[in-house]
Amino acid sequence: MTLTTVICIGMAGSGKTTFMQRLNTHLHTAKEPPYVINLDPAVLNVPYGVNIDIRDSIKYKKVMENYNLGPNGAIVTSLNLFSTKIDQVINLVEKKRDSFKHCIIDTPGQIECFVWSASGSIITESFASTFPTVIAYIIDTPRNSSPTTFMSNMLYACSILYKMKLPMIVVFNKTDVTKADFAKTWMTDFEAFQEALKSDQELNGEAGMGSGYMSSLVNSMSLMLEEFYSQLDVVSVSSFTGDGFNDFLDAVDKKVDEYDANYKAERDRILLEKAKAEESRKDKSLEKLMTDLGIKDKKDDKSKTTEDGADVLSDLEEGEHDGVVLRDEDEDTERVYTFADNDRTAGEINSSSASDLQMRYEEAFAKTAKTASSQTAENIAKYIRN
């Protein structure tokens, strides 16, 4: 059995938690109970059973008090603290992968706290690297009946898709209040969307430069999003009545196949490139360290050359220009000595002191040779004994 992760994301008030409750109930009714994770630390009551709850390990109010944060800052900080243990969460889910078909995850109502935070990326990447993962973007259908509001929501969905790089399902929720047929038509028929935009402007009495600019902008964005719409699966559900959840699960299965065929291969390629880049970085750091310490790689000794054609400094042959400058015999320069006794010739070697110097050389040489001979004899005897 392959476990599929469904991450539910949506604007505040879009019915995300109610959607999670109905999806949980629907799967239990189908004898396929899901593994449920709650990532909203600020929620007071969760209307469904949870296997892993962020509130069990992170106390939201304590985070606000300890770090002097507001509501959104405390949510981000709570997610940051939770993400440091995401490996343990993944291990818990992996142990249950043979017992569950779906893992559904509820996220904070403040969508930007999860989507645009580092912790949200870490959590999403961790699940997507281990299990087939699908993003369910929940939309409040009644509040998107205006073309401009609808377009704003679609742009947000587009940014989430390209931020997370995972298969996405657009879920029009609350269809028991307003049917989502108009939204599906706007996504497939550009002329129908233009007519709706024109009618909305006339109905609201908008006129002037502002409305003209807004109309042109929204029309341009709708053309730009045409390719985006083609990559989406769109379903309409009612979390209140339970309508449309079979269609949603069918869309999830379709997106799992898409994940295996396209997204998984792309993610593996990205991970491989990251591994190669890290290996290259390590090699460069090691090479720089060896250079700083003056250590040369043997394989590079023969390949490295100096500008004048010599391999290395030690390969330069001694000769006429080996750096030693001989004293000019004709140079008549008086030597200057600075001895304490002010005797300018006390330390000078001349013909009268040469014999004494030679005698000292011979005595030192004899003493050194004797010591070396005795040490060699001792080493030989030790070797024979062993």
Coordinates of C-alpha atoms in Angstrom, one line a residue:
M1 CA 0.0 0.0 0.0
T2 CA 1.3 3.4 -1.0
L3 CA 0.7 6.2 1.5
T4 CA -0.3 9.5 -0.2
T5 CA 0.2 12.8 1.6
V6 CA -2.5 15.5 1.1
I7 CA -1.5 19.0 2.4
C8 CA -4.6 21.2 2.8
I9 CA -3.9 24.9 2.3
G10 CA -6.3 27.8 2.0
M11 CA -7.1 31.3 3.0
A12 CA -8.5 32.0 6.5
G13 CA -12.2 31.3 6.4
S14 CA -12.1 29.1 3.3
G15 CA -13.4 26.1 5.3
K16 CA -10.2 24.2 5.6
T17 CA -10.7 22.6 9.0
T18 CA -14.3 21.7 8.0
F19 CA -13.0 20.2 4.8
M20 CA -10.5 18.1 6.8
Q21 CA -13.3 16.9 9.1
R22 CA -15.5 15.9 6.2
L23 CA -12.6 14.2 4.3
N24 CA -11.7 12.3 7.5
T25 CA -15.3 11.1 7.9
H26 CA -15.6 10.2 4.2
L27 CA -12.4 8.0 4.4
H28 CA -13.6 6.3 7.6
T29 CA -16.9 5.5 6.0
A30 CA -15.0 4.0 3.0
K31 CA -13.1 1.8 5.5
E32 CA -9.9 3.7 4.7
P33 CA -9.1 5.7 7.8
P34 CA -6.4 8.3 7.2
Y35 CA -3.4 9.3 9.2
V36 CA -4.2 12.8 10.4
I37 CA -1.7 15.6 11.3
N38 CA -2.6 19.0 12.7
L39 CA 0.0 21.8 12.1
D40 CA -2.1 24.7 13.4
P41 CA -0.8 25.6 16.8
A42 CA -3.4 28.4 17.5
V43 CA -6.6 26.4 17.0
L44 CA -8.6 25.8 20.1
N45 CA -10.7 22.8 19.1
V46 CA -10.1 20.2 16.3
P47 CA -13.3 18.5 15.3
Y48 CA -11.6 15.2 14.2
G49 CA -9.2 12.7 15.7
V50 CA -5.6 13.5 15.2
N51 CA -2.6 11.2 15.2
I52 CA 0.1 13.9 15.4
D53 CA -0.9 17.3 16.8
I54 CA 1.6 20.2 17.0
R55 CA -0.2 21.5 20.1
D56 CA 1.1 18.4 22.0
S57 CA 4.7 19.6 21.7
I58 CA 4.4 23.4 21.2
K59 CA 2.4 25.7 23.5
Y60 CA 1.3 28.6 21.4
K61 CA 0.5 31.0 24.2
K62 CA 3.8 30.2 25.9
V63 CA 5.6 31.0 22.7
M64 CA 3.9 34.4 22.5
E65 CA 4.9 35.1 26.2
N66 CA 8.4 33.8 26.0
Y67 CA 9.4 35.5 22.8
N68 CA 7.2 38.6 23.0
L69 CA 5.4 37.8 19.7
G70 CA 2.1 38.6 18.1
P71 CA -0.3 36.0 16.8
N72 CA 1.3 35.5 13.4
G73 CA 4.9 35.6 14.7
A74 CA 4.0 33.0 17.3
I75 CA 2.6 30.7 14.6
V76 CA 5.7 31.0 12.5
T77 CA 7.9 30.4 15.6
S78 CA 5.9 27.4 16.6
L79 CA 6.2 25.9 13.1
N80 CA 10.0 26.6 13.3
L81 CA 10.3 24.8 16.6
F82 CA 8.2 21.9 15.2
S83 CA 10.2 21.6 12.0
T84 CA 13.4 20.9 14.0
K85 CA 11.8 17.5 14.9
I86 CA 10.3 16.8 11.4
D87 CA 12.6 13.8 11.0
Q88 CA 10.9 12.1 14.0
V89 CA 7.5 12.9 12.5
I90 CA 8.5 11.4 9.2
N91 CA 9.7 8.2 11.0
L92 CA 6.4 7.9 12.8
V93 CA 4.5 8.2 9.5
E94 CA 6.8 5.8 7.8
K95 CA 6.1 3.1 10.4
K96 CA 2.4 3.4 9.5
R97 CA 2.7 3.5 5.7
D98 CA 1.6 -0.1 5.4
S99 CA -1.5 0.6 7.5
F100 CA -2.8 3.8 5.9
K101 CA -3.5 4.9 2.4
H102 CA -3.8 8.6 3.0
C103 CA -2.0 11.1 5.3
I104 CA -4.0 14.4 5.5
I105 CA -2.4 17.5 7.0
D106 CA -4.2 20.6 8.2
T107 CA -2.2 23.9 8.1
P108 CA -2.6 27.2 9.8
G109 CA -5.4 29.6 8.7
Q110 CA -2.8 32.3 8.2
I111 CA -1.7 30.8 4.9
E112 CA 1.4 33.0 4.6
C113 CA 2.8 31.6 7.9
F114 CA 3.1 28.2 6.3
V115 CA 3.6 28.7 2.6
W116 CA 6.2 31.5 2.7
S117 CA 8.1 30.4 5.9
A118 CA 11.2 28.4 6.0
S119 CA 9.6 25.9 8.3
G120 CA 6.7 25.4 5.8
S121 CA 9.2 24.6 3.1
I122 CA 11.1 22.2 5.4
I123 CA 7.9 20.3 6.3
T124 CA 6.7 20.1 2.7
E125 CA 10.0 19.0 1.3
S126 CA 10.4 16.4 4.0
F127 CA 7.0 14.8 3.2
A128 CA 7.5 15.2 -0.6
S129 CA 10.9 13.5 -0.5
T130 CA 9.4 10.5 1.3
F131 CA 5.8 10.1 0.1
P132 CA 3.8 11.1 -3.0
T133 CA 2.5 14.5 -1.9
V134 CA -0.4 16.5 -3.3
I135 CA -1.4 20.1 -2.5
A136 CA -5.1 20.8 -2.0
Y137 CA -5.8 24.5 -2.3
I138 CA -9.2 25.3 -0.7
I139 CA -11.2 28.2 -2.1
D140 CA -14.2 29.9 -0.6
T141 CA -16.6 29.8 -3.6
P142 CA -19.1 32.4 -2.5
R143 CA -16.4 35.0 -1.8
N144 CA -14.9 34.5 -5.3
S145 CA -18.0 35.3 -7.3
S146 CA -16.3 38.6 -8.2
P147 CA -14.0 38.4 -11.2
T148 CA -11.3 40.5 -9.6
T149 CA -11.4 38.5 -6.3
F150 CA -11.4 35.3 -8.3
M151 CA -8.3 36.4 -10.3
S152 CA -6.5 37.4 -7.1
N153 CA -7.1 33.9 -5.7
M154 CA -5.9 32.2 -8.8
L155 CA -2.7 34.2 -8.8
Y156 CA -2.1 33.1 -5.2
A157 CA -2.7 29.5 -6.2
C158 CA -0.2 29.9 -9.1
S159 CA 2.4 31.3 -6.8
I160 CA 1.9 28.4 -4.4
L161 CA 2.2 25.9 -7.2
Y162 CA 5.5 27.3 -8.4
K163 CA 6.8 27.8 -4.8
M164 CA 6.2 24.2 -3.7
K165 CA 6.6 22.5 -7.1
L166 CA 4.1 19.8 -6.3
P167 CA 0.9 18.6 -7.9
M168 CA -2.1 20.8 -7.0
I169 CA -5.8 20.3 -6.8
V170 CA -8.0 23.5 -6.7
V171 CA -11.0 22.7 -4.4
F172 CA -14.0 25.0 -4.6
N173 CA -15.6 24.6 -1.2
K174 CA -19.0 25.6 0.1
T175 CA -20.8 24.7 -3.1
D176 CA -24.0 24.1 -1.1
V177 CA -24.1 28.0 -0.8
T178 CA -22.8 28.9 -4.3
K179 CA -22.2 26.5 -7.2
A180 CA -18.7 26.6 -8.7
D181 CA -19.9 26.3 -12.3
F182 CA -19.1 30.0 -13.0
A183 CA -15.5 29.5 -11.8
K184 CA -14.9 26.5 -14.0
T185 CA -16.3 28.4 -17.0
W186 CA -14.0 31.4 -16.3
M187 CA -11.0 29.1 -16.2
T188 CA -11.7 27.5 -19.6
D189 CA -13.4 30.4 -21.5
F190 CA -11.5 33.7 -21.7
E191 CA -14.4 35.5 -23.5
A192 CA -16.8 34.4 -20.7
F193 CA -14.5 35.9 -18.1
Q194 CA -14.2 39.2 -20.1
E195 CA -18.0 39.5 -20.2
A196 CA -18.3 38.8 -16.4
L197 CA -15.6 41.4 -15.7
K198 CA -17.5 44.0 -17.9
S199 CA -20.8 43.2 -16.2
D200 CA -19.2 43.5 -12.8
Q201 CA -17.8 46.9 -13.6
E202 CA -21.2 48.1 -14.9
L203 CA -23.0 46.7 -12.0
N204 CA -20.7 48.4 -9.4
G205 CA -20.7 51.7 -11.4
E206 CA -16.9 51.7 -11.8
A207 CA -15.5 54.2 -14.3
G208 CA -12.4 56.3 -15.0
M209 CA -8.8 55.5 -15.3
G210 CA -8.7 53.2 -12.3
S211 CA -11.3 50.8 -13.6
G212 CA -9.8 50.8 -17.1
Y213 CA -6.3 50.0 -15.7
M214 CA -7.8 47.3 -13.5
S215 CA -9.8 45.8 -16.4
S216 CA -6.7 45.7 -18.6
L217 CA -4.6 44.1 -15.8
V218 CA -7.1 41.4 -15.0
N219 CA -7.6 40.5 -18.7
S220 CA -3.8 40.2 -19.1
M221 CA -3.5 38.0 -16.0
S222 CA -6.3 35.8 -17.2
L223 CA -4.4 35.2 -20.5
M224 CA -1.2 34.5 -18.6
L225 CA -2.9 32.0 -16.3
E226 CA -4.3 30.0 -19.2
E227 CA -1.3 27.6 -19.2
F228 CA -1.5 27.4 -15.4
Y229 CA -5.2 26.3 -15.5
S230 CA -4.2 23.4 -17.9
Q231 CA -2.0 21.9 -15.2
L232 CA -4.7 21.9 -12.5
D233 CA -7.4 19.5 -11.5
V234 CA -10.5 21.4 -10.3
V235 CA -13.1 19.9 -8.1
S236 CA -16.1 21.4 -6.3
V237 CA -17.1 20.0 -2.9
S238 CA -19.4 20.9 0.0
S239 CA -17.9 20.2 3.4
F240 CA -21.4 20.6 4.8
T241 CA -23.2 18.0 2.8
G242 CA -20.3 15.8 1.7
D243 CA -20.9 16.2 -2.0
G244 CA -17.9 16.0 -4.4
F245 CA -15.4 14.1 -2.1
N246 CA -15.4 11.0 -4.4
D247 CA -14.3 13.3 -7.2
F248 CA -11.6 14.8 -4.9
L249 CA -10.2 11.4 -4.1
D250 CA -10.2 10.5 -7.8
A251 CA -8.2 13.7 -8.5
V252 CA -5.8 12.7 -5.7
D253 CA -5.1 9.4 -7.3
K254 CA -4.6 11.1 -10.7
K255 CA -2.1 13.5 -9.1
V256 CA -0.2 10.7 -7.5
D257 CA 0.4 9.2 -11.0
E258 CA 1.5 12.7 -12.1
Y259 CA 3.8 13.0 -9.1
D260 CA 5.5 9.6 -10.0
A261 CA 5.8 10.5 -13.7
N262 CA 6.9 14.1 -13.6
Y263 CA 7.5 15.6 -10.2
K264 CA 9.4 12.8 -8.6
A265 CA 11.9 12.6 -11.5
E266 CA 12.3 16.4 -11.3
R267 CA 12.8 16.3 -7.6
D268 CA 15.4 13.5 -7.9
R269 CA 17.3 15.6 -10.5
I270 CA 17.3 18.6 -8.2
L271 CA 18.5 16.6 -5.3
L272 CA 21.3 15.1 -7.4
E273 CA 22.4 18.5 -8.6
K274 CA 22.4 19.7 -5.0
A275 CA 24.6 16.7 -4.0
K276 CA 27.0 17.4 -6.8
A277 CA 27.2 21.1 -5.9
E278 CA 27.9 20.2 -2.3
E279 CA 30.6 17.7 -3.4
S280 CA 32.2 20.4 -5.6
R281 CA 32.1 22.9 -2.7
K282 CA 33.8 20.4 -0.4
D283 CA 36.6 19.8 -3.0
K284 CA 37.2 23.5 -3.5
S285 CA 37.3 24.0 0.3
L286 CA 39.8 21.2 0.6
E287 CA 41.9 22.5 -2.2
K288 CA 41.9 26.0 -0.7
L289 CA 42.9 24.6 2.7
M290 CA 45.8 22.6 1.1
T291 CA 46.9 25.7 -0.7
D292 CA 46.8 27.8 2.5
L293 CA 48.9 25.1 4.3
G294 CA 51.4 24.9 1.5
I295 CA 50.5 21.2 0.8
K296 CA 50.6 20.2 -2.9
D297 CA 48.6 17.4 -4.4
K298 CA 51.0 14.9 -6.0
K299 CA 48.9 14.5 -9.1
D300 CA 49.1 18.3 -9.6
D301 CA 52.9 18.6 -9.2
K302 CA 53.6 17.7 -12.8
S303 CA 50.8 19.7 -14.3
K304 CA 51.5 23.0 -12.5
T305 CA 54.0 25.2 -14.2
T306 CA 55.4 28.6 -13.5
E307 CA 55.3 31.4 -15.9
D308 CA 58.9 30.9 -16.9
G309 CA 58.4 27.3 -17.8
A310 CA 59.9 25.6 -14.7
D311 CA 57.8 23.0 -12.9
V312 CA 58.4 24.0 -9.3
L313 CA 61.1 25.9 -7.5
S314 CA 63.0 22.8 -6.5
D315 CA 63.3 21.7 -10.1
L316 CA 65.5 24.8 -11.0
E317 CA 69.0 23.6 -11.6
E318 CA 71.9 25.2 -9.7
G319 CA 74.1 27.1 -12.0
E320 CA 75.5 30.4 -12.9
H321 CA 72.3 32.2 -11.9
D322 CA 71.2 30.2 -8.9
G323 CA 70.8 33.2 -6.7
V324 CA 74.3 33.2 -5.1
V325 CA 76.2 36.4 -5.7
L326 CA 80.0 36.0 -5.4
R327 CA 82.1 38.7 -3.8
D328 CA 84.1 40.7 -6.4
E329 CA 87.8 40.0 -5.8
D330 CA 88.7 43.5 -6.9
E331 CA 86.2 45.0 -4.5
D332 CA 88.1 46.9 -1.9
T333 CA 85.5 47.4 0.8
E334 CA 86.5 47.6 4.4
R335 CA 84.5 45.3 6.6
V336 CA 82.9 46.8 9.6
Y337 CA 82.6 44.9 12.9
T338 CA 80.7 45.8 15.9
F339 CA 82.2 43.8 18.8
A340 CA 82.0 44.8 22.4
D341 CA 85.7 45.1 22.8
N342 CA 85.9 47.4 19.8
D343 CA 88.7 45.1 18.4
R344 CA 88.0 45.3 14.7
T345 CA 90.1 42.2 14.0
A346 CA 89.1 40.0 17.0
G347 CA 86.7 37.8 15.0
E348 CA 88.4 38.0 11.6
I349 CA 89.8 34.7 10.1
N350 CA 93.3 35.3 8.7
S351 CA 96.4 33.3 8.0
S352 CA 97.5 33.4 11.7
S353 CA 94.3 32.0 13.0
A354 CA 93.6 29.4 10.2
S355 CA 95.6 26.6 11.8
D356 CA 93.7 26.9 15.1
L357 CA 90.4 26.9 13.3
Q358 CA 91.4 23.8 11.3
M359 CA 92.3 22.0 14.5
R360 CA 88.9 22.7 16.0
Y361 CA 87.2 21.4 12.9
E362 CA 89.1 18.1 13.1
E363 CA 88.3 17.6 16.8
A364 CA 84.6 18.2 16.2
F365 CA 84.5 15.9 13.2
A366 CA 86.3 13.1 15.2
K367 CA 83.8 13.4 18.1
T368 CA 80.8 13.3 15.8
A369 CA 82.1 10.3 13.9
K370 CA 82.8 8.4 17.1
T371 CA 79.3 9.1 18.4
A372 CA 77.7 8.0 15.1
S373 CA 79.7 4.8 15.0
S374 CA 78.8 3.8 18.5
Q375 CA 75.1 4.5 17.7
T376 CA 75.2 2.4 14.5
A377 CA 76.9 -0.5 16.4
E378 CA 74.2 -0.3 19.1
N379 CA 71.4 -0.4 16.4
I380 CA 73.0 -3.4 14.7
A381 CA 73.3 -5.3 17.9
K382 CA 69.7 -4.5 18.8
Y383 CA 68.5 -5.7 15.4
I384 CA 70.5 -9.0 15.8
R385 CA 69.0 -9.6 19.3
N386 CA 65.5 -9.1 18.0

